[in-house]
Amino acid sequence: MSLAGIAFCQAPSDVAAHIMVQDDLDAFLQVILDLGRFPEARYLGEFGGCYLRNTKVSVKELEHAQNSVGSFGGDNRAGIEGTLHRISAIRSRKGAIVGLTCRVGRAVSGQVDMVSDLLQYGKSILFVGKPGVGKTTVMREIARVLADEFHKRVVIVDTSNEIGGDGNIPHSAIGGARRMQVPEPSMQHRVMIEAVENHMPEVIIVDEIGTEAETHACRSIAKRGVMLIGTAHGERLQNIIKNPTLSDLVGGVETVTLGDGEARARSCQKTVLERQASPTFDFLIEMRDRHYWVTHQTEKSVDMLLRGKNPQVEVRRRDKMFKVVIEKSKAYDKCDS
């Protein structure tokens, strides 16, 4: 694949044989094309980037790149049909494209081993983690496994076509899961409810939950007994608790005034923070990196953190042979940062 004169070359895989990478670049993260600057490549696990040539990006090259991809949506994202790659635009005040971020999408098989035991419970799982840690990649494989191996009716609400790829025919990486595209990002919550009301799913998968309407849609779906698999903006559980828009995903937070006896029994002040309701997601997984995940039982961990205590969590990681190791009942503050 080439884009604006930049060649994308296959990089060798450095992972074990049972983790398979389909049709994309293992180490490659993204290409930056900014008008009047040198094109730059950025790689996973490396700071900074490297220039791909010694001539600057021109308007003609940006126009060529724009014409080579699908149309940009309201979130300034586009894709390349039949692939998982994502192209994001930077526009001038007049609306002209002056920069492109070309992010390589990957279909990775084997990552689901990290949570295969949790999937058997049929409980809802929320993934959080910094950008680039692989949340969307995990969503994609979970969709395939739940549809093809667990034989569930799976519907993906794919706002930017990142999970199922661009075009009307979804990428083979999602297996037998169905995909509903979203016309505009602001309509994601409506499509989530539509999926439940019209298509009888047993599982809904949604990436980048970020608005109050979407959190309310998640709670409505969970109350109907549908399993939810989602991602949200934030690196740790505390980020979700403190975010007034997203805190409902983990039960919400309210201020409670305790009686004198209860305050003495708890050895705390009379005014405390408590969880408002049952969490929408039964499990929350912090993806610290691609091979180190911290798993919370959401209800227990939220209650402990609100009381200023240290919850017990499960650490899921890969050893040097890339086998999954699960450390149970580990103190949260002892987990690697």
XYZ file of C-alpha atoms in Angstrom:
337
model
C 0.000 0.000 0.000
C 1.243 3.486 -0.735
C -0.144 6.815 0.292
C 1.081 10.199 -0.962
C 4.294 8.624 -2.190
C 4.975 6.849 1.115
C 5.514 3.096 0.822
C 4.245 0.823 3.604
C 6.577 -2.162 3.975
C 5.951 -5.384 5.904
C 7.760 -5.536 9.241
C 8.838 -8.866 10.774
C 6.813 -10.270 13.667
C 8.449 -10.501 17.082
C 5.608 -12.300 18.844
C 5.047 -15.971 19.488
C 3.586 -18.179 16.793
C 0.156 -18.399 18.440
C -0.319 -14.628 18.231
C -1.042 -14.048 14.562
C -1.002 -10.611 12.913
C -3.142 -10.335 9.802
C -2.330 -8.087 6.836
C -0.770 -5.162 8.696
C 2.514 -3.927 10.063
C 3.541 -5.375 13.412
C 5.681 -2.546 14.725
C 4.222 0.295 12.680
C 1.957 2.775 14.417
C 1.273 5.707 12.127
C 2.470 8.031 9.386
C 2.183 11.785 9.861
C 1.691 13.921 6.749
C 1.614 17.660 7.493
C 1.654 20.282 4.787
C 5.119 21.845 4.399
C 6.821 19.306 6.684
C 8.715 16.078 6.165
C 6.561 12.918 6.299
C 7.193 11.101 9.573
C 6.709 7.524 10.774
C 6.049 6.692 14.404
C 6.479 3.247 15.907
C 5.051 1.398 18.877
C 7.286 1.432 21.931
C 9.562 4.176 20.614
C 9.654 7.861 21.484
C 9.567 10.335 18.650
C 9.670 9.157 15.049
C 11.794 9.135 11.914
C 11.478 11.048 8.666
C 10.661 8.988 5.576
C 12.255 11.278 3.008
C 13.975 14.648 2.693
C 11.268 16.482 0.733
C 8.263 18.166 2.285
C 4.621 17.198 1.868
C 2.839 19.230 -0.816
C -0.784 20.230 -1.325
C -0.941 17.949 -4.360
C 0.149 14.943 -2.294
C -2.446 15.645 0.389
C -5.122 15.926 -2.302
C -3.966 12.631 -3.822
C -4.117 10.948 -0.425
C -7.580 12.392 0.235
C -8.864 11.061 -3.104
C -7.392 7.619 -2.403
C -9.413 6.960 0.746
C -13.082 6.927 1.655
C -14.960 10.108 2.479
C -14.250 11.784 5.809
C -17.051 11.739 8.366
C -18.040 14.317 10.940
C -15.203 13.103 13.167
C -12.683 13.807 10.348
C -11.889 10.107 10.007
C -11.841 7.959 6.890
C -10.671 4.485 5.974
C -9.415 2.399 3.090
C -12.005 -0.110 1.915
C -11.157 -3.704 2.741
C -8.550 -2.761 5.345
C -8.482 -1.734 8.995
C -6.380 1.382 8.421
C -7.653 4.744 9.652
C -6.936 8.143 8.130
C -7.589 11.214 10.287
C -7.565 14.745 8.919
C -6.398 18.083 10.308
C -8.185 21.001 8.678
C -7.504 24.703 8.335
C -9.992 27.316 9.517
C -11.431 27.292 5.992
C -11.935 23.532 6.020
C -9.029 22.539 3.778
C -7.043 19.443 4.787
C -3.540 20.464 5.860
C -2.485 17.290 7.656
C -3.180 13.561 7.741
C -2.491 10.924 10.365
C -2.429 7.508 8.706
C -2.814 4.908 11.432
C -2.248 1.271 10.550
C -4.940 -1.115 11.780
C -4.081 -4.704 12.677
C -6.052 -7.907 13.063
C -4.253 -9.774 15.841
C -5.345 -13.309 16.733
C -4.370 -14.656 20.144
C -4.926 -11.591 22.329
C -8.319 -12.937 23.436
C -6.470 -15.591 25.465
C -5.975 -12.888 28.086
C -9.730 -12.815 28.848
C -11.098 -16.091 27.491
C -12.164 -17.227 30.978
C -14.096 -13.995 31.608
C -15.974 -14.286 28.304
C -17.459 -17.584 29.454
C -19.342 -15.812 32.262
C -21.337 -13.733 29.783
C -20.735 -10.613 31.868
C -20.107 -7.099 30.518
C -16.492 -5.947 30.267
C -15.121 -2.399 29.915
C -11.570 -1.832 28.646
C -9.603 1.323 29.418
C -6.048 2.280 28.525
C -3.920 4.899 26.834
C -4.221 5.388 23.035
C -2.301 2.833 20.985
C -2.328 0.098 23.621
C -4.550 -2.145 21.493
C -8.098 -1.705 22.822
C -9.760 -1.705 19.406
C -7.685 -4.688 18.300
C -8.967 -6.634 21.311
C -12.577 -5.593 20.558
C -12.196 -6.971 17.063
C -10.995 -10.391 18.169
C -13.526 -10.662 20.987
C -16.258 -10.030 18.405
C -14.939 -12.878 16.252
C -14.541 -15.335 19.133
C -17.966 -14.640 20.640
C -19.633 -15.010 17.231
C -17.694 -17.968 15.816
C -16.634 -19.975 18.872
C -19.286 -19.104 21.466
C -21.990 -18.919 18.756
C -23.447 -15.698 20.136
C -25.478 -13.168 18.184
C -22.956 -10.310 18.144
C -23.590 -6.806 16.820
C -20.787 -4.249 16.567
C -21.739 -0.564 16.691
C -18.897 0.765 14.564
C -18.854 4.548 14.705
C -15.676 5.229 12.726
C -15.438 1.838 10.993
C -12.370 1.085 13.082
C -13.493 -2.342 14.266
C -14.923 -3.730 11.027
C -12.942 -1.658 8.519
C -14.148 0.717 5.835
C -16.690 -0.243 3.186
C -20.040 -2.012 3.310
C -18.548 -5.495 3.667
C -16.865 -5.820 7.083
C -13.316 -7.107 7.433
C -12.948 -10.860 7.902
C -11.249 -10.222 11.263
C -14.652 -9.864 12.976
C -15.758 -13.319 11.853
C -19.513 -13.859 11.879
C -20.286 -10.778 13.975
C -22.652 -8.273 12.377
C -21.680 -4.642 12.036
C -23.867 -1.547 12.180
C -22.282 1.612 10.823
C -23.007 5.000 12.382
C -23.730 7.971 10.055
C -22.406 10.572 12.531
C -20.504 10.168 15.834
C -23.266 12.043 17.667
C -25.691 9.272 16.668
C -23.771 6.403 18.258
C -26.148 6.103 21.229
C -29.164 5.922 18.925
C -27.622 3.128 16.852
C -26.778 1.234 20.064
C -30.452 1.251 21.104
C -31.554 0.483 17.542
C -29.273 -2.570 17.499
C -30.965 -3.978 20.602
C -34.517 -3.170 19.546
C -34.241 -4.402 15.943
C -31.639 -7.161 15.724
C -31.955 -9.323 18.865
C -28.266 -9.360 19.821
C -26.875 -11.308 22.738
C -23.732 -9.151 22.687
C -23.216 -5.485 21.788
C -19.666 -4.265 21.111
C -18.983 -0.532 21.102
C -15.710 1.370 20.914
C -14.914 4.731 22.525
C -17.850 5.369 24.857
C -17.473 9.050 25.591
C -20.752 10.954 26.034
C -23.507 11.032 28.616
C -26.019 9.777 26.038
C -23.802 6.778 25.302
C -23.387 5.910 28.985
C -27.175 6.028 29.393
C -27.582 3.808 26.325
C -25.124 1.326 27.844
C -27.127 1.153 31.064
C -30.370 0.677 29.130
C -28.822 -2.162 27.115
C -27.398 -3.846 30.223
C -30.821 -3.768 31.913
C -32.203 -5.762 28.984
C -29.785 -8.600 29.737
C -27.466 -7.981 26.776
C -23.729 -8.524 27.283
C -21.706 -5.368 26.615
C -18.068 -5.204 25.521
C -16.772 -1.643 25.311
C -13.906 0.777 25.627
C -13.824 4.207 27.269
C -11.440 7.130 27.463
C -9.176 6.830 30.499
C -6.160 4.859 31.659
C -7.283 3.701 35.113
C -10.477 2.921 36.996
C -10.010 6.123 39.009
C -10.224 8.147 35.774
C -13.680 6.700 35.088
C -14.879 7.235 38.678
C -13.812 10.899 38.613
C -15.252 11.582 35.153
C -18.815 12.891 35.658
C -19.761 11.839 32.116
C -18.495 8.262 32.362
C -18.853 7.437 36.063
C -22.281 5.897 35.480
C -20.515 3.052 33.655
C -19.074 1.931 37.015
C -22.134 2.757 39.119
C -21.847 6.521 39.511
C -20.854 8.459 42.622
C -23.012 10.322 45.124
C -22.406 12.201 48.373
C -23.956 10.531 51.430
C -24.285 11.844 54.993
C -23.784 9.088 57.585
C -25.259 8.891 61.029
C -22.951 9.299 64.026
C -22.875 5.573 64.752
C -22.116 4.598 61.160
C -19.367 7.216 60.889
C -17.751 5.887 64.084
C -18.025 2.300 62.851
C -16.298 3.231 59.607
C -13.800 5.557 61.331
C -14.518 8.236 58.756
C -16.171 11.619 58.329
C -19.961 11.910 58.269
C -19.995 13.037 54.615
C -18.608 10.393 52.271
C -18.700 9.365 48.622
C -20.510 6.133 47.775
C -21.422 4.190 44.659
C -24.834 5.287 43.448
C -26.026 2.152 41.607
C -24.906 -1.190 40.249
C -22.168 -0.846 37.614
C -23.134 -1.196 33.968
C -19.963 -3.242 33.423
C -19.248 -6.172 35.741
C -15.526 -6.180 34.953
C -13.168 -3.323 34.133
C -9.775 -4.080 32.596
C -6.928 -1.586 32.629
C -4.667 -2.314 29.668
C -1.370 -1.026 31.089
C 0.342 -2.301 27.937
C -0.395 -4.950 25.315
C 0.680 -7.808 27.552
C -0.077 -6.507 31.075
C -3.727 -6.104 32.093
C -5.227 -5.315 35.498
C -8.711 -6.791 36.004
C -11.226 -5.311 38.461
C -14.493 -6.720 39.727
C -16.009 -3.310 39.203
C -18.433 -3.193 42.115
C -15.883 -4.278 44.727
C -13.050 -2.099 43.429
C -15.191 1.054 43.170
C -16.455 0.634 46.732
C -12.935 0.121 48.060
C -11.471 3.089 46.200
C -14.276 5.422 47.324
C -13.504 4.446 50.924
C -9.818 5.182 50.399
C -8.830 1.523 50.545
C -6.735 -0.648 48.253
C -8.761 -3.203 46.236
C -7.611 -6.685 45.319
C -7.301 -7.243 41.567
C -6.206 -9.855 39.043
C -3.116 -9.226 36.942
C -3.119 -10.868 33.520
C 0.184 -10.854 31.701
C 2.272 -12.817 29.244
C 5.534 -14.407 30.316
C 8.681 -14.638 28.177
C 7.152 -17.567 26.286
C 3.992 -15.487 25.679
C 1.866 -17.769 27.822
C -0.895 -16.079 29.828
C -0.203 -15.872 33.554
C -2.995 -14.796 35.949
C -2.030 -13.450 39.368
C -5.093 -13.487 41.633
C -5.764 -11.293 44.684
C -2.950 -8.847 44.079
C -2.981 -5.491 45.859
C -3.881 -2.780 43.367
C -1.084 -0.459 44.436
C 1.454 -3.237 43.815
C 0.635 -3.518 40.108
C 3.191 -2.303 37.585
C 2.527 1.189 36.316
